PDB file of C-alpha atoms in Angstrom:
ATOM      1  CA  UNK A 941      15.770  11.985 -22.760  1.00 91.00           C
ATOM      2  CA  UNK A 942      16.040  15.700 -22.112  1.00 90.00           C
ATOM      3  CA  UNK A 943      14.989  15.544 -18.444  1.00 87.00           C
ATOM      4  CA  UNK A 944      15.965  12.772 -16.062  1.00 93.00           C
ATOM      5  CA  UNK A 945      12.855  11.559 -14.239  1.00 95.00           C
ATOM      6  CA  UNK A 946      11.459   8.774 -12.075  1.00 94.00           C
ATOM      7  CA  UNK A 947       7.848   7.690 -11.420  1.00 94.00           C
ATOM      8  CA  UNK A 948       6.917   8.909 -14.913  1.00 95.00           C
ATOM      9  CA  UNK A 949       4.873   7.116 -17.558  1.00 96.00           C
ATOM     10  CA  UNK A 950       5.904   6.102 -21.067  1.00 96.00           C
ATOM     11  CA  UNK A 951       3.416   5.005 -23.696  1.00 93.00           C
ATOM     12  CA  UNK A 952       3.517   4.054 -27.376  1.00 94.00           C
ATOM     13  CA  UNK A 953       1.404   6.375 -29.528  1.00 94.00           C
ATOM     14  CA  UNK A 954      -0.426   5.361 -32.689  1.00 91.00           C
ATOM     15  CA  UNK A 955       2.133   7.352 -34.743  1.00 93.00           C
ATOM     16  CA  UNK A 956       4.951   5.086 -33.495  1.00 95.00           C
ATOM     17  CA  UNK A 957       6.484   7.644 -31.123  1.00 96.00           C
ATOM     18  CA  UNK A 958       6.766   7.168 -27.382  1.00 97.00           C
ATOM     19  CA  UNK A 959       5.206   9.779 -25.092  1.00 97.00           C
ATOM     20  CA  UNK A 960       6.878  10.236 -21.687  1.00 98.00           C
ATOM     21  CA  UNK A 961       4.890  12.229 -19.128  1.00 98.00           C
ATOM     22  CA  UNK A 962       5.465  13.766 -15.722  1.00 96.00           C
ATOM     23  CA  UNK A 963       7.449  12.148 -12.974  1.00 96.00           C
ATOM     24  CA  UNK A 964       9.823  13.337 -10.322  1.00 93.00           C
ATOM     25  CA  UNK A 965      13.244  14.961 -10.810  1.00 93.00           C
ATOM     26  CA  UNK A 966      15.425  16.052  -7.903  1.00 89.00           C
ATOM     27  CA  UNK A 967      12.897  17.903  -5.741  1.00 87.00           C
ATOM     28  CA  UNK A 968      10.517  18.854  -8.555  1.00 94.00           C
ATOM     29  CA  UNK A 969       7.299  17.241  -9.715  1.00 96.00           C
ATOM     30  CA  UNK A 970       7.245  17.522 -13.504  1.00 97.00           C
ATOM     31  CA  UNK A 971       4.466  18.589 -15.837  1.00 95.00           C
ATOM     32  CA  UNK A 972       6.752  18.312 -18.861  1.00 97.00           C
ATOM     33  CA  UNK A 973       6.361  15.704 -21.575  1.00 98.00           C
ATOM     34  CA  UNK A 974       8.758  14.370 -24.186  1.00 98.00           C
ATOM     35  CA  UNK A 975       8.480  12.388 -27.394  1.00 98.00           C
ATOM     36  CA  UNK A 976      10.929   9.701 -28.441  1.00 98.00           C
ATOM     37  CA  UNK A 977      11.124   8.901 -32.149  1.00 97.00           C
ATOM     38  CA  UNK A 978      12.566   5.369 -32.463  1.00 97.00           C
ATOM     39  CA  UNK A 979      13.132   5.738 -36.224  1.00 97.00           C
ATOM     40  CA  UNK A 980      15.285   8.842 -35.811  1.00 98.00           C
ATOM     41  CA  UNK A 981      16.492   7.877 -32.316  1.00 97.00           C
ATOM     42  CA  UNK A 982      15.785  11.411 -31.101  1.00 98.00           C
ATOM     43  CA  UNK A 983      14.064  13.041 -28.141  1.00 98.00           C
ATOM     44  CA  UNK A 984      11.976  16.208 -28.420  1.00 97.00           C
ATOM     45  CA  UNK A 985      10.000  18.209 -25.907  1.00 97.00           C
ATOM     46  CA  UNK A 986       6.282  18.508 -26.501  1.00 97.00           C
ATOM     47  CA  UNK A 987       3.492  20.414 -24.796  1.00 96.00           C
ATOM     48  CA  UNK A 988       3.465  20.281 -21.004  1.00 97.00           C
ATOM     49  CA  UNK A 989       0.595  18.854 -18.997  1.00 98.00           C
ATOM     50  CA  UNK A 990      -1.595  21.337 -17.134  1.00 97.00           C
ATOM     51  CA  UNK A 991      -0.758  19.726 -13.776  1.00 96.00           C
ATOM     52  CA  UNK A 992       2.577  18.387 -12.556  1.00 97.00           C
ATOM     53  CA  UNK A 993       2.142  14.762 -11.512  1.00 97.00           C
ATOM     54  CA  UNK A 994       3.719  11.387 -10.862  1.00 96.00           C
ATOM     55  CA  UNK A 995       2.091   8.024 -10.205  1.00 95.00           C
ATOM     56  CA  UNK A 996      -0.570   8.791 -12.816  1.00 96.00           C
ATOM     57  CA  UNK A 997      -2.021   6.612 -15.557  1.00 94.00           C
ATOM     58  CA  UNK A 998      -1.711   7.084 -19.293  1.00 95.00           C
ATOM     59  CA  UNK A 999      -4.188   5.522 -21.727  1.00 92.00           C
ATOM     60  CA  UNK A1000      -4.139   5.819 -25.510  1.00 90.00           C
ATOM     61  CA  UNK A1001      -7.771   6.067 -26.588  1.00 89.00           C
ATOM     62  CA  UNK A1002      -9.231   4.573 -29.749  1.00 85.00           C
ATOM     63  CA  UNK A1003      -9.181   8.013 -31.416  1.00 88.00           C
ATOM     64  CA  UNK A1004      -5.410   8.302 -30.821  1.00 89.00           C
ATOM     65  CA  UNK A1005      -5.672  10.914 -28.067  1.00 93.00           C
ATOM     66  CA  UNK A1006      -3.969  10.244 -24.761  1.00 95.00           C
ATOM     67  CA  UNK A1007      -5.849  10.321 -21.455  1.00 95.00           C
ATOM     68  CA  UNK A1008      -3.845  11.108 -18.312  1.00 97.00           C
ATOM     69  CA  UNK A1009      -5.589  10.683 -14.960  1.00 96.00           C
ATOM     70  CA  UNK A1010      -4.792  11.188 -11.312  1.00 96.00           C
ATOM     71  CA  UNK A1011      -1.374  10.988  -9.771  1.00 96.00           C
ATOM     72  CA  UNK A1012       0.251  12.927  -6.983  1.00 95.00           C
ATOM     73  CA  UNK A1013       1.968  16.305  -6.774  1.00 94.00           C
ATOM     74  CA  UNK A1014       3.773  15.743  -3.437  1.00 88.00           C
ATOM     75  CA  UNK A1015       1.062  17.673  -1.618  1.00 92.00           C
ATOM     76  CA  UNK A1016      -2.175  16.156  -2.851  1.00 94.00           C
ATOM     77  CA  UNK A1017      -3.504  13.086  -4.574  1.00 95.00           C
ATOM     78  CA  UNK A1018      -5.072  14.310  -7.810  1.00 96.00           C
ATOM     79  CA  UNK A1019      -8.488  13.726  -9.348  1.00 95.00           C
ATOM     80  CA  UNK A1020      -7.711  15.839 -12.425  1.00 96.00           C
ATOM     81  CA  UNK A1021      -7.612  14.461 -15.943  1.00 96.00           C
ATOM     82  CA  UNK A1022      -6.353  15.785 -19.261  1.00 97.00           C
ATOM     83  CA  UNK A1023      -6.149  14.810 -22.919  1.00 97.00           C
ATOM     84  CA  UNK A1024      -3.079  15.019 -25.158  1.00 97.00           C
ATOM     85  CA  UNK A1025      -3.535  15.518 -28.889  1.00 96.00           C
ATOM     86  CA  UNK A1026      -0.476  14.138 -30.701  1.00 93.00           C
ATOM     87  CA  UNK A1027      -1.410  16.036 -33.865  1.00 93.00           C
ATOM     88  CA  UNK A1028      -1.231  19.449 -32.209  1.00 95.00           C
ATOM     89  CA  UNK A1029       1.048  18.432 -29.301  1.00 95.00           C
ATOM     90  CA  UNK A1030      -1.294  20.157 -26.865  1.00 97.00           C
ATOM     91  CA  UNK A1031      -3.006  19.223 -23.604  1.00 98.00           C
ATOM     92  CA  UNK A1032      -6.595  19.986 -22.642  1.00 97.00           C
ATOM     93  CA  UNK A1033      -7.983  19.755 -19.116  1.00 97.00           C
ATOM     94  CA  UNK A1034     -11.172  17.688 -18.969  1.00 95.00           C
ATOM     95  CA  UNK A1035     -13.677  16.782 -16.255  1.00 94.00           C
ATOM     96  CA  UNK A1036     -12.103  15.526 -13.058  1.00 94.00           C
ATOM     97  CA  UNK A1037     -12.656  12.062 -11.631  1.00 92.00           C
ATOM     98  CA  UNK A1038     -14.992  11.728  -8.634  1.00 91.00           C
ATOM     99  CA  UNK A1039     -12.184  10.327  -6.475  1.00 92.00           C
ATOM    100  CA  UNK A1040      -8.543  11.347  -6.306  1.00 94.00           C
ATOM    101  CA  UNK A1041      -6.115   8.458  -6.893  1.00 94.00           C
ATOM    102  CA  UNK A1042      -2.521   7.629  -7.678  1.00 91.00           C
ATOM    103  CA  UNK A1043      -0.542   4.505  -8.575  1.00 89.00           C
ATOM    104  CA  UNK A1044      -3.842   3.224  -9.956  1.00 88.00           C
ATOM    105  CA  UNK A1045      -4.592   1.372 -13.169  1.00 86.00           C
ATOM    106  CA  UNK A1046      -6.804   2.246 -16.112  1.00 85.00           C
ATOM    107  CA  UNK A1047      -8.058   0.257 -19.081  1.00 79.00           C
ATOM    108  CA  UNK A1048      -9.487   1.545 -22.344  1.00 81.00           C
ATOM    109  CA  UNK A1049     -12.848   0.063 -23.242  1.00 74.00           C
ATOM    110  CA  UNK A1050     -14.621   1.545 -26.291  1.00 68.00           C
ATOM    111  CA  UNK A1051     -15.020   5.048 -27.659  1.00 58.00           C
ATOM    112  CA  UNK A1052     -13.533   7.363 -25.033  1.00 52.00           C
ATOM    113  CA  UNK A1053     -14.391   5.144 -22.103  1.00 52.00           C
ATOM    114  CA  UNK A1054     -11.709   4.396 -19.592  1.00 52.00           C
ATOM    115  CA  UNK A1055     -12.081   2.799 -16.194  1.00 53.00           C
ATOM    116  CA  UNK A1056      -9.736   3.155 -13.291  1.00 54.00           C
ATOM    117  CA  UNK A1057      -8.986   1.155 -10.187  1.00 51.00           C
ATOM    118  CA  UNK A1058      -7.556   2.650  -7.037  1.00 48.00           C
ATOM    119  CA  UNK A1059      -5.432   0.714  -4.615  1.00 48.00           C
ATOM    120  CA  UNK A1060      -4.839   1.868  -1.065  1.00 43.00           C
ATOM    121  CA  UNK A1061      -2.709   0.451   1.694  1.00 43.00           C
ATOM    122  CA  UNK A1062      -4.596   2.330   4.426  1.00 39.00           C
TER     123      UNK A1062
END
């Protein structure tokens, strides 16, 4: 891994690579992302997310794109969402969620649908 990080997410893509997103390093919230290729045993940087975040969810959709939602940036809980295209290694901001959330869960249903659940200790 090129950048040490905690509270990040790692997810297996349909191309067999592992996408690692965001997290926390030292005193910085990361928007960077990395790809691990298990066949070559190599790490490579890829496009950065639009928003730095940790405690977010990552869901691989049925079309192979990756949906990232919510999280925290050390100041605010986020309602933003973005899509990663593994083919172009780029991120695109999409419509925000109605409610901000972090350390939540998400499940892929069918055709671009993803649901989230927010847990709060307050």
